[in-house]
mmCIF file of C-alpha atoms in Angstrom:
data_model
loop_
_atom_site.group_PDB
_atom_site.id
_atom_site.type_symbol
_atom_site.label_atom_id
_atom_site.label_comp_id
_atom_site.label_asym_id
_atom_site.label_seq_id
_atom_site.Cartn_x
_atom_site.Cartn_y
_atom_site.Cartn_z
ATOM 1 C CA MET A 1 28.339 -2.787 20.077
ATOM 2 C CA SER A 2 29.254 -5.900 18.567
ATOM 3 C CA ALA A 3 30.974 -5.681 15.186
ATOM 4 C CA GLU A 4 28.074 -6.750 13.381
ATOM 5 C CA GLU A 5 26.071 -3.061 14.161
ATOM 6 C CA TYR A 6 26.409 -0.162 13.737
ATOM 7 C CA SER A 7 25.090 3.272 15.441
ATOM 8 C CA VAL A 8 23.152 5.548 13.040
ATOM 9 C CA ARG A 9 22.067 9.139 13.988
ATOM 10 C CA ILE A 10 18.863 10.154 12.914
ATOM 11 C CA GLU A 11 18.654 14.564 12.518
ATOM 12 C CA PRO A 12 17.438 16.919 14.050
ATOM 13 C CA HIS A 13 15.841 14.928 15.652
ATOM 14 C CA ALA A 14 18.773 13.250 17.701
ATOM 15 C CA ARG A 15 17.436 9.964 17.754
ATOM 16 C CA THR A 16 20.187 7.008 17.469
ATOM 17 C CA LEU A 17 19.491 3.504 16.865
ATOM 18 C CA ARG A 18 21.386 0.529 15.864
ATOM 19 C CA VAL A 19 21.181 -1.573 12.767
ATOM 20 C CA ALA A 20 22.537 -5.034 11.892
ATOM 21 C CA ALA A 21 24.734 -5.334 9.447
ATOM 22 C CA GLY A 22 22.904 -6.086 6.307
ATOM 23 C CA GLN A 23 19.339 -5.096 7.623
ATOM 24 C CA ALA A 24 18.077 -1.969 5.663
ATOM 25 C CA VAL A 25 18.464 1.070 7.605
ATOM 26 C CA LEU A 26 14.664 1.919 7.193
ATOM 27 C CA GLU A 27 13.363 -1.340 8.554
ATOM 28 C CA ALA A 28 15.801 -0.890 11.600
ATOM 29 C CA ALA A 29 14.192 2.961 11.966
ATOM 30 C CA LEU A 30 10.487 1.264 11.880
ATOM 31 C CA ALA A 31 11.155 -1.578 14.358
ATOM 32 C CA ALA A 32 12.868 1.350 17.048
ATOM 33 C CA GLY A 33 9.506 3.404 16.439
ATOM 34 C CA LEU A 34 10.747 6.129 14.483
ATOM 35 C CA ASN A 35 8.053 6.773 11.663
ATOM 36 C CA LEU A 36 9.968 7.870 9.042
ATOM 37 C CA PRO A 37 8.674 8.527 5.543
ATOM 38 C CA HIS A 38 7.815 5.076 3.644
ATOM 39 C CA SER A 39 5.841 3.786 1.152
ATOM 40 C CA CYS A 40 7.031 1.003 -1.472
ATOM 41 C CA LYS A 41 9.804 -0.054 0.512
ATOM 42 C CA SER A 42 11.203 -1.870 -2.495
ATOM 43 C CA GLY A 43 13.253 1.698 -4.127
ATOM 44 C CA HIS A 44 10.870 2.855 -6.753
ATOM 45 C CA CYS A 45 8.781 5.217 -4.889
ATOM 46 C CA GLY A 46 11.334 7.694 -3.383
ATOM 47 C CA SER A 47 9.282 8.401 -0.442
ATOM 48 C CA CYS A 48 11.807 7.400 1.979
ATOM 49 C CA ARG A 49 15.070 9.651 0.522
ATOM 50 C CA ALA A 50 17.865 11.159 3.107
ATOM 51 C CA ARG A 51 20.003 12.679 2.837
ATOM 52 C CA LEU A 52 23.414 11.241 4.103
ATOM 53 C CA ILE A 53 25.380 13.741 6.523
ATOM 54 C CA ALA A 54 28.490 11.096 7.864
ATOM 55 C CA GLY A 55 29.313 7.250 7.255
ATOM 56 C CA GLU A 56 29.264 5.307 4.225
ATOM 57 C CA ILE A 57 26.381 2.692 2.943
ATOM 58 C CA ARG A 58 25.451 0.161 0.178
ATOM 59 C CA TYR A 59 22.894 -1.095 -1.947
ATOM 60 C CA PRO A 60 22.357 -4.129 -1.980
ATOM 61 C CA SER A 61 21.421 -4.339 -5.920
ATOM 62 C CA GLY A 62 23.350 -1.040 -6.632
ATOM 63 C CA ARG A 63 21.694 2.516 -7.254
ATOM 64 C CA PRO A 64 17.720 1.905 -6.769
ATOM 65 C CA LEU A 65 15.696 2.901 -9.107
ATOM 66 C CA GLY A 66 13.820 5.807 -7.104
ATOM 67 C CA ILE A 67 17.009 7.943 -6.618
ATOM 68 C CA SER A 68 18.825 9.196 -9.706
ATOM 69 C CA ALA A 69 22.823 9.818 -9.973
ATOM 70 C CA ALA A 70 22.476 13.091 -9.244
ATOM 71 C CA GLU A 71 20.338 12.812 -5.915
ATOM 72 C CA GLU A 72 23.240 10.016 -5.214
ATOM 73 C CA ARG A 73 25.951 12.842 -6.063
ATOM 74 C CA SER A 74 24.599 15.341 -4.012
ATOM 75 C CA GLY A 75 24.291 12.525 -0.949
ATOM 76 C CA HIS A 76 20.810 11.749 -0.859
ATOM 77 C CA VAL A 77 20.059 7.878 -0.074
ATOM 78 C CA LEU A 78 16.700 5.402 0.188
ATOM 79 C CA LEU A 79 16.633 4.612 3.464
ATOM 80 C CA CYS A 80 14.417 1.467 2.127
ATOM 81 C CA GLN A 81 17.219 -0.113 0.428
ATOM 82 C CA ALA A 82 20.446 1.474 1.846
ATOM 83 C CA ARG A 83 22.491 -0.827 4.235
ATOM 84 C CA ALA A 84 25.312 0.689 6.271
ATOM 85 C CA ARG A 85 28.808 -0.211 5.886
ATOM 86 C CA SER A 86 29.750 1.970 9.049
ATOM 87 C CA ASP A 87 28.346 3.870 11.668
ATOM 88 C CA LEU A 88 25.973 6.900 10.161
ATOM 89 C CA VAL A 89 24.434 10.270 10.588
ATOM 90 C CA VAL A 90 21.367 10.925 8.485
ATOM 91 C CA GLN A 91 19.204 13.781 7.794
ATOM 92 C CA ALA A 92 15.381 13.004 7.236
ATOM 93 C CA ARG A 93 12.266 13.814 8.704
ATOM 94 C CA LEU A 94 9.823 12.422 11.044
ATOM 95 C CA ILE A 95 5.897 12.384 10.432
ATOM 96 C CA ALA A 96 3.717 11.869 13.173
ATOM 97 C CA ALA A 97 2.306 8.402 13.647
ATOM 98 C CA VAL A 98 -1.398 7.581 11.348
ATOM 99 C CA ALA A 99 -2.695 7.531 15.306
ATOM 100 C CA ASP A 100 -2.415 5.169 18.332
ATOM 101 C CA VAL A 101 -3.231 2.093 17.246
ATOM 102 C CA GLU A 102 -1.320 -0.808 18.564
ATOM 103 C CA ILE A 103 0.683 -3.169 16.053
ATOM 104 C CA LYS A 104 0.399 -6.468 17.089
ATOM 105 C CA THR A 105 1.572 -10.367 15.859
ATOM 106 C CA LEU A 106 -1.406 -12.821 15.533
ATOM 107 C CA PRO A 107 -2.235 -15.937 14.750
ATOM 108 C CA CYS A 108 -5.130 -16.133 12.191
ATOM 109 C CA ARG A 109 -6.823 -18.847 9.978
ATOM 110 C CA ILE A 110 -7.578 -18.582 6.588
ATOM 111 C CA ALA A 111 -11.975 -18.334 6.559
ATOM 112 C CA GLN A 112 -12.781 -17.856 2.600
ATOM 113 C CA LEU A 113 -10.656 -18.292 -0.606
ATOM 114 C CA THR A 114 -12.342 -16.584 -3.334
ATOM 115 C CA ALA A 115 -11.468 -16.126 -6.961
ATOM 116 C CA LEU A 116 -12.214 -12.531 -7.918
ATOM 117 C CA ALA A 117 -10.006 -12.681 -11.582
ATOM 118 C CA PRO A 118 -7.645 -15.302 -12.671
ATOM 119 C CA ASP A 119 -5.017 -14.420 -10.674
ATOM 120 C CA VAL A 120 -6.652 -12.125 -8.006
ATOM 121 C CA MET A 121 -7.718 -14.179 -4.687
ATOM 122 C CA GLN A 122 -9.752 -12.880 -1.980
ATOM 123 C CA VAL A 123 -8.638 -14.170 1.361
ATOM 124 C CA MET A 124 -10.714 -13.798 4.143
ATOM 125 C CA LEU A 125 -8.818 -14.056 7.763
ATOM 126 C CA ARG A 126 -10.545 -14.800 10.532
ATOM 127 C CA LEU A 127 -8.882 -13.775 13.958
ATOM 128 C CA PRO A 128 -8.965 -15.666 17.444
ATOM 129 C CA ALA A 129 -12.361 -15.420 18.992
ATOM 130 C CA VAL A 130 -10.653 -13.119 22.063
ATOM 131 C CA GLU A 131 -8.436 -10.753 19.636
ATOM 132 C CA ARG A 132 -9.303 -7.843 17.639
ATOM 133 C CA LEU A 133 -7.011 -6.009 15.083
ATOM 134 C CA ARG A 134 -7.662 -2.205 15.343
ATOM 135 C CA PHE A 135 -6.399 -0.483 11.832
ATOM 136 C CA HIS A 136 -7.443 2.605 9.854
ATOM 137 C CA ALA A 137 -8.918 2.225 7.058
ATOM 138 C CA GLY A 138 -6.276 2.351 4.278
ATOM 139 C CA GLN A 139 -3.175 0.616 6.183
ATOM 140 C CA TYR A 140 -2.235 -3.341 5.182
ATOM 141 C CA LEU A 141 -0.823 -6.314 7.350
ATOM 142 C CA ASP A 142 2.523 -8.195 6.806
ATOM 143 C CA VAL A 143 2.166 -12.556 6.387
ATOM 144 C CA LEU A 144 4.810 -14.086 7.960
ATOM 145 C CA LEU A 145 6.260 -17.184 6.731
ATOM 146 C CA GLU A 146 9.429 -19.167 7.004
ATOM 147 C CA GLY A 147 13.003 -17.921 7.725
ATOM 148 C CA GLY A 148 11.966 -14.375 8.388
ATOM 149 C CA ARG A 149 10.315 -13.342 5.113
ATOM 150 C CA ARG A 150 7.381 -11.481 4.498
ATOM 151 C CA ARG A 151 4.587 -10.415 2.665
ATOM 152 C CA SER A 152 2.561 -7.075 2.671
ATOM 153 C CA PHE A 153 -1.346 -7.085 1.807
ATOM 154 C CA SER A 154 -3.431 -4.120 2.575
ATOM 155 C CA ILE A 155 -6.588 -4.623 4.754
ATOM 156 C CA ALA A 156 -9.668 -4.271 1.988
ATOM 157 C CA SER A 157 -12.142 -4.752 5.021
ATOM 158 C CA PRO A 158 -13.141 -1.467 6.921
ATOM 159 C CA PRO A 159 -11.990 -0.908 10.195
ATOM 160 C CA HIS A 160 -16.043 -1.373 11.715
ATOM 161 C CA ASP A 161 -16.162 -4.886 10.130
ATOM 162 C CA SER A 162 -13.396 -6.179 11.555
ATOM 163 C CA GLU A 163 -14.577 -9.849 12.129
ATOM 164 C CA LEU A 164 -12.879 -11.152 8.996
ATOM 165 C CA ILE A 165 -9.808 -9.487 7.835
ATOM 166 C CA GLU A 166 -10.712 -9.340 4.133
ATOM 167 C CA LEU A 167 -6.895 -9.119 1.868
ATOM 168 C CA HIS A 168 -6.917 -9.079 -2.186
ATOM 169 C CA VAL A 169 -3.729 -11.238 -3.464
ATOM 170 C CA ARG A 170 -2.246 -11.165 -6.694
ATOM 171 C CA ARG A 171 -0.624 -14.003 -7.894
ATOM 172 C CA VAL A 172 3.112 -13.240 -8.426
ATOM 173 C CA SER A 173 5.073 -15.537 -10.438
ATOM 174 C CA GLY A 174 7.840 -17.006 -8.718
ATOM 175 C CA GLY A 175 6.301 -15.835 -5.507
ATOM 176 C CA GLY A 176 6.137 -18.975 -3.325
ATOM 177 C CA PHE A 177 3.110 -17.449 -0.866
ATOM 178 C CA THR A 178 0.802 -16.968 -3.675
ATOM 179 C CA GLU A 179 1.968 -20.228 -5.830
ATOM 180 C CA ARG A 180 0.598 -22.027 -2.695
ATOM 181 C CA LEU A 181 -2.548 -20.150 -2.404
ATOM 182 C CA PHE A 182 -3.595 -20.300 -5.661
ATOM 183 C CA GLY A 183 -2.353 -23.951 -5.484
ATOM 184 C CA ALA A 184 -4.810 -24.564 -3.131
ATOM 185 C CA ALA A 185 -7.826 -24.026 -5.086
ATOM 186 C CA ALA A 186 -6.358 -25.991 -7.672
ATOM 187 C CA ALA A 187 -7.224 -29.323 -8.863
ATOM 188 C CA GLY A 188 -4.812 -31.969 -7.622
ATOM 189 C CA ALA A 189 -3.494 -29.493 -5.004
ATOM 190 C CA ASP A 190 -0.475 -30.848 -3.297
ATOM 191 C CA ALA A 191 0.272 -30.877 0.619
ATOM 192 C CA ALA A 192 2.711 -27.895 0.358
ATOM 193 C CA ALA A 193 -0.529 -25.749 -0.549
ATOM 194 C CA ILE A 194 -2.161 -22.984 1.092
ATOM 195 C CA ALA A 195 -5.909 -23.795 1.774
ATOM 196 C CA VAL A 196 -9.001 -23.021 4.277
ATOM 197 C CA GLY A 197 -8.214 -23.823 7.325
ATOM 198 C CA ALA A 198 -4.632 -23.394 7.535
ATOM 199 C CA LEU A 199 -3.187 -21.522 10.293
ATOM 200 C CA LEU A 200 -1.055 -17.964 9.562
ATOM 201 C CA ARG A 201 0.749 -15.145 11.703
ATOM 202 C CA ILE A 202 0.267 -12.123 10.525
ATOM 203 C CA GLU A 203 1.721 -8.797 12.171
ATOM 204 C CA GLY A 204 0.018 -5.413 11.632
ATOM 205 C CA PRO A 205 -1.374 -2.646 11.326
ATOM 206 C CA VAL A 206 1.141 -1.077 9.152
ATOM 207 C CA GLY A 207 1.487 1.943 7.445
ATOM 208 C CA GLN A 208 0.723 5.631 7.216
ATOM 209 C CA PHE A 209 -1.468 5.739 4.024
ATOM 210 C CA SER A 210 -5.003 6.286 5.573
ATOM 211 C CA TYR A 211 -8.587 7.802 5.229
ATOM 212 C CA ARG A 212 -8.715 11.546 6.644
ATOM 213 C CA GLU A 213 -11.653 12.462 7.820
ATOM 214 C CA GLY A 214 -12.886 15.482 5.731
ATOM 215 C CA ALA A 215 -16.088 17.594 3.981
ATOM 216 C CA GLY A 216 -14.799 18.399 0.869
ATOM 217 C CA PRO A 217 -14.460 16.112 -2.576
ATOM 218 C CA ALA A 218 -12.210 13.463 -2.664
ATOM 219 C CA LEU A 219 -10.406 12.019 -5.644
ATOM 220 C CA MET A 220 -9.563 8.187 -5.028
ATOM 221 C CA ILE A 221 -7.350 6.317 -7.799
ATOM 222 C CA ALA A 222 -6.323 2.418 -7.996
ATOM 223 C CA GLY A 223 -4.337 0.740 -10.007
ATOM 224 C CA GLY A 224 -4.636 -2.569 -10.615
ATOM 225 C CA THR A 225 -5.218 -4.224 -6.566
ATOM 226 C CA GLY A 226 -4.529 -0.941 -5.054
ATOM 227 C CA PHE A 227 -8.382 -1.221 -5.137
ATOM 228 C CA ALA A 228 -7.958 -3.025 -2.096
ATOM 229 C CA PRO A 229 -6.938 -0.078 0.619
ATOM 230 C CA LEU A 230 -9.645 2.424 -1.206
ATOM 231 C CA LYS A 231 -12.562 -0.685 -0.965
ATOM 232 C CA SER A 232 -11.648 -0.240 3.067
ATOM 233 C CA MET A 233 -11.888 3.731 2.427
ATOM 234 C CA LEU A 234 -14.795 3.270 0.287
ATOM 235 C CA ARG A 235 -17.126 0.923 2.795
ATOM 236 C CA HIS A 236 -16.108 2.996 6.064
ATOM 237 C CA VAL A 237 -16.997 6.466 4.473
ATOM 238 C CA LEU A 238 -20.143 4.727 2.111
ATOM 239 C CA GLU A 239 -21.804 2.597 5.914
ATOM 240 C CA THR A 240 -20.953 5.039 8.141
ATOM 241 C CA GLY A 241 -23.227 7.835 6.998
ATOM 242 C CA ILE A 242 -20.508 10.188 5.911
ATOM 243 C CA ARG A 243 -21.358 12.596 3.446
ATOM 244 C CA ARG A 244 -18.579 13.100 0.851
ATOM 245 C CA ASP A 245 -18.268 13.058 -2.779
ATOM 246 C CA ILE A 246 -15.808 11.243 -3.759
ATOM 247 C CA HIS A 247 -15.211 9.478 -7.309
ATOM 248 C CA LEU A 248 -13.360 6.778 -7.493
ATOM 249 C CA TYR A 249 -10.930 5.478 -10.954
ATOM 250 C CA TRP A 250 -9.859 2.206 -11.324
ATOM 251 C CA GLY A 251 -7.215 1.879 -13.761
ATOM 252 C CA ALA A 252 -6.524 -2.260 -15.300
ATOM 253 C CA ARG A 253 -5.501 -3.305 -18.581
ATOM 254 C CA GLN A 254 -8.655 -4.994 -19.207
ATOM 255 C CA ALA A 255 -12.142 -5.205 -17.808
ATOM 256 C CA ARG A 256 -11.443 -8.467 -16.302
ATOM 257 C CA ASP A 257 -8.970 -7.033 -13.627
ATOM 258 C CA VAL A 258 -11.311 -4.408 -12.172
ATOM 259 C CA TYR A 259 -13.023 -7.689 -10.623
ATOM 260 C CA GLU A 260 -14.836 -5.800 -8.464
ATOM 261 C CA GLU A 261 -17.044 -3.890 -10.570
ATOM 262 C CA ALA A 262 -20.473 -5.144 -10.118
ATOM 263 C CA ARG A 263 -20.060 -4.531 -6.422
ATOM 264 C CA VAL A 264 -18.577 -0.927 -7.235
ATOM 265 C CA LEU A 265 -21.915 -0.491 -9.710
ATOM 266 C CA GLU A 266 -24.056 -1.286 -6.987
ATOM 267 C CA TRP A 267 -22.572 1.511 -4.440
ATOM 268 C CA VAL A 268 -22.699 3.751 -7.119
ATOM 269 C CA ARG A 269 -26.424 2.706 -7.476
ATOM 270 C CA ARG A 270 -27.058 3.188 -3.579
ATOM 271 C CA CYS A 271 -25.099 6.360 -2.738
ATOM 272 C CA PRO A 272 -25.128 9.499 -5.121
ATOM 273 C CA GLN A 273 -21.929 10.741 -3.483
ATOM 274 C CA LEU A 274 -20.112 8.366 -5.320
ATOM 275 C CA LYS A 275 -18.953 8.345 -9.305
ATOM 276 C CA PHE A 276 -17.193 5.955 -10.783
ATOM 277 C CA THR A 277 -14.589 5.888 -13.598
ATOM 278 C CA ALA A 278 -12.809 1.851 -14.761
ATOM 279 C CA VAL A 279 -9.999 3.460 -17.545
ATOM 280 C CA LEU A 280 -8.572 0.534 -19.511
ATOM 281 C CA SER A 281 -5.395 0.589 -20.877
ATOM 282 C CA GLU A 282 -7.003 -2.193 -23.569
ATOM 283 C CA ALA A 283 -10.280 -0.763 -23.686
ATOM 284 C CA SER A 284 -12.667 -2.683 -26.298
ATOM 285 C CA ALA A 285 -14.905 -1.022 -28.406
ATOM 286 C CA SER A 286 -17.498 -2.245 -27.200
ATOM 287 C CA ALA A 287 -17.043 -0.986 -23.508
ATOM 288 C CA PRO A 288 -19.856 0.336 -21.061
ATOM 289 C CA SER A 289 -20.539 3.878 -20.300
ATOM 290 C CA HIS A 290 -18.222 3.982 -17.524
ATOM 291 C CA THR A 291 -15.169 2.736 -18.816
ATOM 292 C CA ARG A 292 -13.176 5.196 -20.675
ATOM 293 C CA ALA A 293 -10.042 3.783 -22.469
ATOM 294 C CA GLY A 294 -6.149 5.340 -21.686
ATOM 295 C CA TRP A 295 -4.223 5.702 -18.623
ATOM 296 C CA VAL A 296 -6.337 6.452 -15.464
ATOM 297 C CA HIS A 297 -4.292 9.497 -14.402
ATOM 298 C CA GLU A 298 -4.811 11.148 -17.173
ATOM 299 C CA ALA A 299 -8.686 10.525 -17.291
ATOM 300 C CA VAL A 300 -8.761 12.134 -14.025
ATOM 301 C CA LEU A 301 -7.040 15.293 -14.997
ATOM 302 C CA ALA A 302 -9.253 15.164 -18.591
ATOM 303 C CA ASP A 303 -12.548 15.036 -15.890
ATOM 304 C CA HIS A 304 -10.818 17.668 -13.266
ATOM 305 C CA PRO A 305 -8.333 19.949 -14.827
ATOM 306 C CA ASP A 306 -8.054 22.226 -12.068
ATOM 307 C CA LEU A 307 -7.547 19.774 -8.637
ATOM 308 C CA ALA A 308 -7.246 22.944 -5.603
ATOM 309 C CA GLY A 309 -10.235 22.185 -3.614
ATOM 310 C CA PHE A 310 -9.408 17.899 -4.109
ATOM 311 C CA GLU A 311 -8.018 15.460 -1.545
ATOM 312 C CA VAL A 312 -6.496 12.641 -3.695
ATOM 313 C CA TYR A 313 -5.578 8.990 -2.300
ATOM 314 C CA ALA A 314 -3.624 6.724 -5.031
ATOM 315 C CA ALA A 315 -2.444 3.554 -4.425
ATOM 316 C CA GLY A 316 -1.037 1.256 -7.709
ATOM 317 C CA PRO A 317 2.054 0.797 -8.929
ATOM 318 C CA PRO A 318 5.028 3.034 -9.017
ATOM 319 C CA ALA A 319 4.489 3.958 -12.093
ATOM 320 C CA MET A 320 0.778 5.371 -11.897
ATOM 321 C CA ILE A 321 2.068 7.232 -8.008
ATOM 322 C CA GLU A 322 5.002 8.396 -10.135
ATOM 323 C CA ALA A 323 2.653 10.240 -12.874
ATOM 324 C CA ILE A 324 0.383 11.170 -9.946
ATOM 325 C CA ARG A 325 3.137 13.331 -8.395
ATOM 326 C CA ALA A 326 4.459 15.216 -11.582
ATOM 327 C CA SER A 327 1.355 16.374 -12.547
ATOM 328 C CA PHE A 328 -1.432 16.590 -10.509
ATOM 329 C CA PRO A 329 0.328 19.533 -8.316
ATOM 330 C CA ARG A 330 0.914 21.406 -11.822
ATOM 331 C CA HIS A 331 -2.762 21.372 -11.683
ATOM 332 C CA GLY A 332 -3.230 22.821 -8.405
ATOM 333 C CA LEU A 333 -3.407 19.559 -5.911
ATOM 334 C CA PRO A 334 -1.701 21.084 -2.913
ATOM 335 C CA PRO A 335 1.601 17.648 -1.873
ATOM 336 C CA GLU A 336 -0.175 18.089 1.296
ATOM 337 C CA ARG A 337 -3.601 16.450 -0.355
ATOM 338 C CA LEU A 338 -1.951 13.510 -1.930
ATOM 339 C CA TYR A 339 -2.137 10.660 0.090
ATOM 340 C CA PHE A 340 -0.332 7.229 -1.923
ATOM 341 C CA ASP A 341 0.071 3.828 -1.853
ATOM 342 C CA SER A 342 2.901 2.800 -4.329
ATOM 343 C CA PHE A 343 3.864 -1.251 -4.400
ATOM 344 C CA ASP A 344 5.628 -3.810 -6.065
ATOM 345 C CA TYR A 345 4.173 -7.042 -6.968
ATOM 346 C CA ALA A 346 7.451 -8.528 -5.960
ATOM 347 C CA PRO A 347 8.252 -12.422 -4.851
ATOM 348 C CA ASP A 348 8.623 -13.227 -1.190
ATOM 349 C CA VAL A 349 11.145 -10.519 0.528
ATOM 350 C CA ALA A 350 12.035 -9.746 4.030
ATOM 351 C CA ARG A 351 10.428 -7.046 4.413
ATOM 352 C CA ARG A 352 7.019 -5.176 2.390
ATOM 353 C CA GLU A 353 7.518 -5.061 -1.870
ATOM 354 C CA GLY A 354 4.340 -5.759 -1.966
ATOM 355 C CA ALA A 355 1.549 -3.748 0.107
ATOM 356 C CA ALA A 356 -1.925 -2.438 -1.464
ATOM 357 C CA GLY A 357 -3.052 -5.864 -2.407
ATOM 358 C CA SER A 358 -0.155 -7.500 -3.779
#
């Protein structure tokens, strides 16, 4: 083993992998086929928390927000941010794979660009005629950029309609990829803009957030462009004839941020099994009847104070996800029936820091 690599042993599974100096332990584990728990990969959600049994790690930007000082003192680490400074022994749990879908690296072209909101672009990707991307509703893909950088985006199209892969891309200040993408739609776009016809490379599908087949009622909770993976799930359910009661909540700041409201209301009109509530932190006095003011997780609890009989799918920013994880079990939701994708809107990074439609 070279001086720039360390050994990491994952217990109690007796799996050993090698991690490069400066490489996140989680990244190395996933590359080695070890399906460790994770979500945001940015150190906020805490999903990848594990116990350090032996060895020494460092965090490139100090202790992440997703782990407390007390947890750190007790030996816990966040694998998505931890870099090895020696050989390590880590206690972590492996989880079952979403399914036996193959992760592929594929070329694709931008087929369509449509502004859904001032800061949200619908991007439709066309794969080569001989290729198909098999995925499960809720998963995401990585757009591979220069210099080993990646941007992660949830797939908004359903598995049964994958001729074009739909992404919802939010404009990120300082994000080179999104700035170039939005520049393509602006007058006088320069040569660096990414326009219709541009060739990209993608890798996917990735992620453990996916729809589970079931007959009981489900609550789907989106924060901002967290609607993207839920759109994939909803289309999967509604267009394949699955009979299941679903209540979709979409939390946003203003009405314009609920950028596909008209489409959702059309689904509600056609599908009695679906209910819809938009929850705005800055709701106007003239908001329609399906719109409420406040925070989305509080609106869910006001409507459903007893969650014992539900499954919950939530996708959105870390603060929303943490509020749901903290409060919903107190209202009877079994933790194993909460499926979530926590993401940040972040500039271009080496690995996922902004899925679920960021």
